Short mmCIF file of C-alpha atoms and ligand atoms in Angstrom, two decimals:
data_model
loop_
_atom_site.label_atom_id
_atom_site.label_comp_id
_atom_site.label_asym_id
_atom_site.label_seq_id
_atom_site.Cartn_x
_atom_site.Cartn_y
_atom_site.Cartn_z
CA MET A 3 70.11 69.71 101.01
CA LYS A 4 73.19 69.08 102.84
CA ARG A 5 76.08 71.26 102.39
CA ASP A 6 79.79 69.81 102.54
CA PHE A 7 83.46 72.26 102.89
CA LEU A 8 85.40 70.21 100.44
CA LYS A 9 87.07 74.16 99.34
CA LEU A 10 87.14 77.22 100.18
CA GLY A 11 84.79 77.97 96.80
CA ASP A 12 82.70 76.18 98.04
CA PHE A 13 81.52 79.41 99.87
CA SER A 14 80.47 82.57 99.23
CA LEU A 15 82.69 85.34 100.49
CA ASP A 16 79.69 86.60 102.19
CA GLU A 17 79.69 83.24 103.86
CA HIS A 18 83.25 83.44 104.27
CA MET A 19 83.26 87.13 106.21
CA ALA A 20 79.91 85.50 108.86
CA LEU A 21 81.72 82.83 109.25
CA PHE A 22 84.65 85.16 110.32
CA ARG A 23 82.93 87.14 112.01
CA ARG A 24 81.15 83.84 113.99
CA THR A 25 85.22 83.38 114.30
CA ALA A 26 85.84 86.22 116.46
CA GLU A 27 83.17 85.63 119.22
CA LEU A 28 84.37 82.74 120.06
CA LYS A 29 87.01 83.21 120.29
CA GLN A 30 86.17 85.66 122.92
CA MET A 31 83.70 83.19 125.00
CA ARG A 32 86.74 81.11 124.84
CA ARG A 33 89.16 83.21 126.03
CA ARG A 34 87.01 84.45 128.76
CA ARG A 35 86.03 80.72 129.50
CA LYS A 36 82.31 80.64 128.81
CA ALA A 37 80.66 78.27 127.22
CA VAL A 38 78.81 77.90 124.37
CA MET A 39 76.57 75.06 123.79
CA THR A 40 75.22 75.27 119.99
CA LEU A 41 76.14 71.79 119.43
CA VAL A 42 74.88 69.43 122.29
CA GLY A 43 73.43 66.20 121.54
CA ARG A 44 75.54 66.43 117.66
CA ALA A 45 78.12 64.28 117.10
CA LEU A 46 81.18 64.93 114.86
CA VAL A 47 83.56 61.94 113.30
CA LEU A 48 86.85 61.94 111.75
CA ILE A 49 88.14 59.83 109.68
CA PHE A 50 92.54 60.19 109.54
CA GLU A 51 94.33 57.82 106.45
CA LYS A 52 97.18 59.92 107.28
CA SER A 53 98.88 61.73 110.26
CA SER A 54 97.93 64.44 111.87
CA THR A 55 98.00 66.36 115.41
CA ARG A 56 96.77 69.66 115.26
CA THR A 57 93.44 68.84 112.74
CA ARG A 58 92.98 65.82 115.15
CA VAL A 59 92.95 67.61 117.98
CA SER A 60 91.11 71.21 117.42
CA PHE A 61 88.39 69.67 115.14
CA GLU A 62 87.62 67.24 118.27
CA LEU A 63 87.91 69.87 120.67
CA ALA A 64 85.69 72.09 118.99
CA MET A 65 83.13 69.74 118.41
CA THR A 66 83.35 68.95 122.28
CA GLN A 67 84.05 72.69 123.49
CA LEU A 68 80.46 73.19 121.87
CA GLY A 69 78.88 70.57 123.59
CA GLY A 70 78.76 68.13 121.11
CA ASP A 71 80.83 64.92 120.92
CA ALA A 72 83.20 63.69 118.61
CA LEU A 73 85.29 60.28 117.47
CA THR A 74 88.10 59.50 115.25
CA LEU A 75 88.00 56.40 113.72
CA PRO A 76 91.19 55.17 113.09
CA VAL A 77 91.19 53.63 109.97
CA SER A 78 93.71 50.64 110.41
CA ASP A 79 91.22 48.75 112.74
CA SER A 80 87.88 49.33 110.12
CA GLN A 81 86.07 47.92 107.41
CA MET A 82 87.74 50.08 105.44
CA ALA A 83 91.17 48.87 106.04
CA ARG A 84 89.30 45.63 104.61
CA GLY A 85 88.07 47.29 101.62
CA GLU A 86 85.27 48.08 102.65
CA PRO A 87 83.91 50.50 99.50
CA LEU A 88 83.76 53.94 100.84
CA SER A 89 80.10 54.80 99.98
CA ASP A 90 79.05 52.36 102.04
CA THR A 91 81.48 53.74 105.04
CA ALA A 92 79.61 56.77 104.20
CA ARG A 93 76.29 56.26 103.96
CA VAL A 94 76.19 54.30 107.44
CA LEU A 95 78.41 56.75 109.63
CA SER A 96 75.66 59.29 108.40
CA ARG A 97 73.34 57.93 109.65
CA TYR A 98 75.46 57.84 113.44
CA ALA A 99 76.43 61.73 112.68
CA ASP A 100 75.72 64.75 112.09
CA ALA A 101 79.21 65.39 109.77
CA ILE A 102 82.09 63.77 109.39
CA MET A 103 85.38 64.82 108.31
CA VAL A 104 88.35 63.13 106.14
CA ARG A 105 91.83 63.05 105.42
CA THR A 106 93.04 61.52 102.61
CA PHE A 107 95.15 60.60 99.74
CA GLY A 108 93.69 61.88 95.94
CA GLU A 109 91.20 63.96 95.95
CA GLU A 110 88.51 61.82 93.90
CA ARG A 111 88.53 59.51 97.99
CA LEU A 112 87.28 62.88 99.82
CA PHE A 113 84.61 63.42 96.19
CA GLU A 114 83.65 60.62 96.95
CA PHE A 115 82.34 59.49 100.04
CA ALA A 116 80.90 63.01 100.44
CA LYS A 117 78.64 62.16 96.98
CA HIS A 118 77.93 59.38 100.10
CA ALA A 119 77.14 60.89 102.46
CA THR A 120 74.33 61.89 103.82
CA VAL A 121 75.30 64.56 106.44
CA PRO A 122 77.82 67.79 105.27
CA VAL A 123 81.65 66.38 104.76
CA VAL A 124 84.52 68.19 105.35
CA ASN A 125 87.96 68.35 104.14
CA GLY A 126 90.11 67.41 106.38
CA LEU A 127 93.36 68.18 104.03
CA THR A 128 94.30 65.66 100.89
CA ASP A 129 97.21 65.94 98.71
CA GLN A 130 94.87 68.38 96.71
CA GLY A 131 93.97 70.96 99.15
CA HIS A 132 93.52 72.58 102.94
CA PRO A 133 91.26 74.50 102.93
CA VAL A 134 90.26 74.60 106.58
CA GLN A 135 94.14 75.92 107.06
CA VAL A 136 93.74 78.31 104.99
CA LEU A 137 89.97 79.91 106.22
CA ALA A 138 92.35 79.72 109.60
CA ASP A 139 95.31 81.95 107.98
CA LEU A 140 92.68 84.26 106.29
CA TYR A 141 91.72 84.41 109.64
CA THR A 142 94.74 85.45 111.35
CA MET A 143 95.10 87.71 109.07
CA ALA A 144 92.11 89.55 108.73
CA GLU A 145 92.76 89.03 112.92
CA ARG A 146 96.36 91.17 112.32
CA PHE A 147 95.21 93.57 109.59
CA GLY A 148 93.14 95.01 112.50
CA ALA A 149 89.58 93.98 113.87
CA GLU A 150 87.01 96.52 113.37
CA ARG A 151 88.05 95.49 109.63
CA LEU A 152 88.38 91.97 110.05
CA GLY A 153 88.23 90.74 106.19
CA GLU A 154 89.46 93.36 103.81
CA LEU A 155 91.87 90.91 102.84
CA LYS A 156 91.11 92.22 99.26
CA GLY A 157 94.30 92.98 97.47
CA ARG A 158 96.91 92.19 100.56
CA LYS A 159 100.03 90.54 99.00
CA VAL A 160 100.85 87.65 100.51
CA ALA A 161 104.09 85.24 98.63
CA PHE A 162 103.64 81.54 98.78
CA VAL A 163 107.87 79.91 98.78
CA GLY A 164 108.59 76.71 98.32
CA ASP A 165 106.56 73.49 96.93
CA GLY A 166 103.95 75.38 94.03
CA LEU A 167 101.91 72.45 93.65
CA SER A 168 101.22 71.02 97.03
CA ASN A 169 97.99 71.32 99.33
CA MET A 170 98.94 74.29 101.14
CA ALA A 171 99.67 76.18 97.74
CA ARG A 172 96.70 74.83 95.73
CA SER A 173 94.27 76.52 98.22
CA TRP A 174 96.01 79.37 98.48
CA MET A 175 95.26 79.76 94.98
CA GLU A 176 92.20 79.30 95.59
CA ALA A 177 92.09 82.02 97.62
CA ALA A 178 93.25 84.43 95.92
CA GLY A 179 90.31 83.90 93.89
CA VAL A 180 88.03 83.86 96.62
CA PHE A 181 89.52 86.55 99.19
CA GLY A 182 90.75 88.49 96.20
CA VAL A 183 94.95 88.64 98.30
CA GLU A 184 97.50 89.19 95.63
CA LEU A 185 99.57 85.70 95.71
CA HIS A 186 103.15 85.50 95.00
CA LEU A 187 104.15 81.86 94.31
CA ALA A 188 107.76 80.92 94.12
CA ALA A 189 108.70 77.77 93.48
CA PRO A 190 111.19 75.31 91.31
CA LYS A 191 110.43 74.39 87.49
CA ALA A 192 109.07 71.41 88.49
CA PHE A 193 107.14 72.31 90.78
CA ARG A 194 105.15 75.00 89.66
CA PRO A 195 101.77 75.38 89.02
CA SER A 196 101.48 76.52 85.07
CA ALA A 197 99.18 79.30 83.91
CA GLN A 198 96.43 77.28 83.74
CA GLN A 199 96.50 75.56 86.74
CA ALA A 200 97.02 78.62 88.58
CA GLU A 201 93.59 79.62 86.76
CA ASP A 202 91.77 76.53 87.32
CA TYR A 203 92.75 76.85 91.19
CA GLY A 204 92.06 80.42 91.54
CA GLY A 205 89.17 81.53 88.59
CA ARG A 206 90.37 84.84 86.37
CA SER A 207 90.50 87.50 89.22
CA GLY A 208 94.48 88.40 88.11
CA ASN A 209 95.29 87.69 91.36
CA ILE A 210 97.93 85.04 90.88
CA LYS A 211 101.79 86.05 89.93
CA LEU A 212 104.35 83.30 89.14
CA PHE A 213 107.96 83.77 90.28
CA ASP A 214 111.38 82.41 89.67
CA THR A 215 113.00 83.40 92.78
CA PRO A 216 111.61 83.44 95.96
CA GLU A 217 113.15 87.06 97.18
CA GLU A 218 111.06 88.39 93.73
CA ALA A 219 107.73 86.48 94.69
CA CYS A 220 108.29 88.36 98.70
CA ARG A 221 109.20 92.46 97.26
CA GLY A 222 107.03 94.11 99.45
CA VAL A 223 104.11 91.32 100.50
CA ASP A 224 102.07 91.72 103.51
CA VAL A 225 102.34 88.35 104.30
CA VAL A 226 105.08 85.61 103.74
CA THR A 227 103.98 81.66 103.90
CA THR A 228 105.16 78.39 102.92
CA ASP A 229 104.90 74.97 103.76
CA VAL A 230 106.49 71.90 103.67
CA TRP A 231 109.17 70.48 100.83
CA ILE A 232 108.20 67.04 101.67
CA SER A 233 104.27 66.49 102.75
CA MET A 234 102.55 63.11 104.12
CA GLY A 235 103.12 60.20 101.34
CA GLN A 236 105.91 61.64 99.13
CA ASP A 237 108.69 60.34 101.54
CA ALA A 238 110.35 58.43 98.48
CA GLU A 239 111.19 61.85 97.22
CA ARG A 240 112.80 62.35 99.61
CA GLU A 241 116.16 63.75 98.42
CA LEU A 242 115.27 65.09 95.24
CA ARG A 243 112.99 67.22 96.65
CA ARG A 244 115.54 68.27 98.97
CA GLN A 245 117.56 69.42 96.20
CA ALA A 246 115.02 71.40 94.37
CA PHE A 247 113.89 73.23 97.08
CA GLY A 248 117.66 74.37 98.15
CA GLY A 249 117.52 78.62 98.45
CA TYR A 250 113.11 78.86 99.18
CA CYS A 251 113.65 78.62 102.63
CA VAL A 252 111.80 81.89 104.62
CA ASP A 253 115.19 82.83 106.42
CA GLU A 254 115.67 86.70 107.84
CA ARG A 255 117.21 87.70 104.89
CA LEU A 256 113.70 86.82 102.30
CA LEU A 257 111.79 88.54 105.16
CA SER A 258 113.83 91.75 104.78
CA LEU A 259 112.10 92.28 101.93
CA ALA A 260 108.73 92.24 102.38
CA SER A 261 106.98 94.72 103.64
CA PRO A 262 108.21 96.43 107.08
CA GLU A 263 104.82 95.12 108.65
CA ALA A 264 105.56 91.49 107.20
CA PHE A 265 104.67 88.82 109.41
CA VAL A 266 104.75 84.48 108.38
CA LEU A 267 102.77 82.14 108.76
CA HIS A 268 103.47 78.16 108.36
CA CYS A 269 100.50 75.73 108.95
CA LEU A 270 103.03 73.54 110.71
CA PRO A 271 104.76 70.65 111.33
CA ALA A 272 107.77 72.42 110.71
CA HIS A 273 111.13 71.80 109.72
CA ARG A 274 113.85 74.61 111.08
CA GLY A 275 116.29 74.76 108.09
CA GLU A 276 114.33 73.26 105.37
CA GLU A 277 111.35 75.28 104.23
CA ILE A 278 111.76 77.69 106.81
CA SER A 279 114.96 79.18 109.41
CA ALA A 280 114.92 79.06 113.09
CA ALA A 281 115.20 82.09 113.90
CA VAL A 282 111.84 83.06 112.02
CA LEU A 283 109.45 80.75 112.87
CA GLU A 284 110.53 81.31 116.79
CA GLY A 285 111.09 85.46 115.88
CA PRO A 286 108.79 88.29 116.64
CA ARG A 287 107.67 88.23 112.99
CA SER A 288 106.12 84.68 113.24
CA ALA A 289 102.00 84.68 113.54
CA VAL A 290 102.55 80.55 113.72
CA TRP A 291 100.97 79.81 117.12
CA ASP A 292 97.99 82.38 116.53
CA GLU A 293 97.74 80.46 113.06
CA ALA A 294 97.62 77.09 114.90
CA GLU A 295 95.13 78.32 117.74
CA ASN A 296 92.86 79.98 115.05
CA ARG A 297 92.17 76.49 113.68
CA LEU A 298 89.94 75.42 116.61
CA HIS A 299 87.60 79.58 116.50
CA VAL A 300 87.80 79.28 112.56
CA GLN A 301 86.16 74.82 112.50
CA LYS A 302 83.60 75.69 115.62
CA ALA A 303 82.15 78.39 113.13
CA LEU A 304 82.23 75.97 110.61
CA LEU A 305 80.88 73.31 112.23
CA GLU A 306 78.26 75.38 114.18
CA LYS A 307 77.23 76.53 110.54
CA LEU A 308 77.44 73.04 108.25
CA ILE A 309 75.12 71.10 110.82
CA LEU A 310 73.22 74.07 112.14
CA ASP A 311 72.33 75.05 108.33
CA ALA A 312 71.62 71.07 107.72
CA GLU A 313 69.11 70.66 109.76
CA LYS A 314 67.45 74.12 108.97
CA GLU A 315 66.81 72.82 105.77
CA ALA A 316 65.91 69.30 106.55
N1 CP B 420 98.38 71.68 109.96
C1 CP B 420 98.35 70.77 109.88
O1 CP B 420 96.75 70.12 108.80
O2 CP B 420 99.01 70.17 111.14
P1 CP B 420 97.95 68.21 111.42
O3 CP B 420 98.83 67.25 110.04
O4 CP B 420 99.44 67.96 112.75
O5 CP B 420 96.77 68.17 111.47
N1 NVA B 421 101.57 69.77 102.84
C1 NVA B 421 101.82 69.12 104.09
C2 NVA B 421 100.45 69.88 105.13
C3 NVA B 421 100.53 68.81 106.64
C4 NVA B 421 99.12 70.19 107.19
C5 NVA B 421 101.69 67.92 104.21
O1 NVA B 421 100.74 67.47 103.08
O2 NVA B 421 102.24 67.24 105.06
#
């Protein structure tokens, strides 16, 4: 049976930890420019129904640096744009490739695709989640807390400030359940998950705390993170969102409330002066460039696991 990676909870904590150990090895190998040829002869197809810089380039190069091939299918040129069902596309592409990454709008499109694909499918972002990004974020945290303690994330406090219903916020809620991080989420009321939604994403861990103000959420935390105020597909709500999120900018004042060693994550692209100030993004406590780099290494480990495990079981 092929396995997909559609959400963080698709892997057990032990599997995530093994993935992080392998990520560290692959990162070292890349640093030393040592070739790793574990996916020779395998191919990844990438489907994007939304824009991308990091996800496209990091997945394509993850695959080619492991000796495999990667191909991005421009959806607008494909028969999908002319109404070919996802189920047909999924079955056909599965005959050509060893894994497929999908970035789309509603998660039901991803689930439909994965249901019909016969090779592993990876969630490259939907309106409801961005698990590969949060995986890289968690790896970046583990790395910063000390390589010898890689994976000791349980109990670490992460403040998420901004759009509490964004795909990033939802995957962070899932991380609270799967990895045991304590998530402090601050969002304007209309963009704050309900207690029930928090439980649906994070399980009954009690690891998600909802706050009225960003100041309360950031007090004493180990990590401060945020996401854009206007996600892809929300352009019509631009003005409404800009108004709603006033006061939810991760700036130096907010960061000064966190632990003295705290650092900042942002999935990028960033909007300086909106969800994050330029001074914080470019400042000494910003881990965003390492975070972006780690997408490459984490996704290599993920592709190896999904593709090679599927072959073992075939
Ligand atoms: N963070 C992220 O997924 O970036 P892209 O939209 O550029 O892929
Ligand atoms: N929430 C953002 C994340 C971009 C990587 C969006 O969906 O546009």
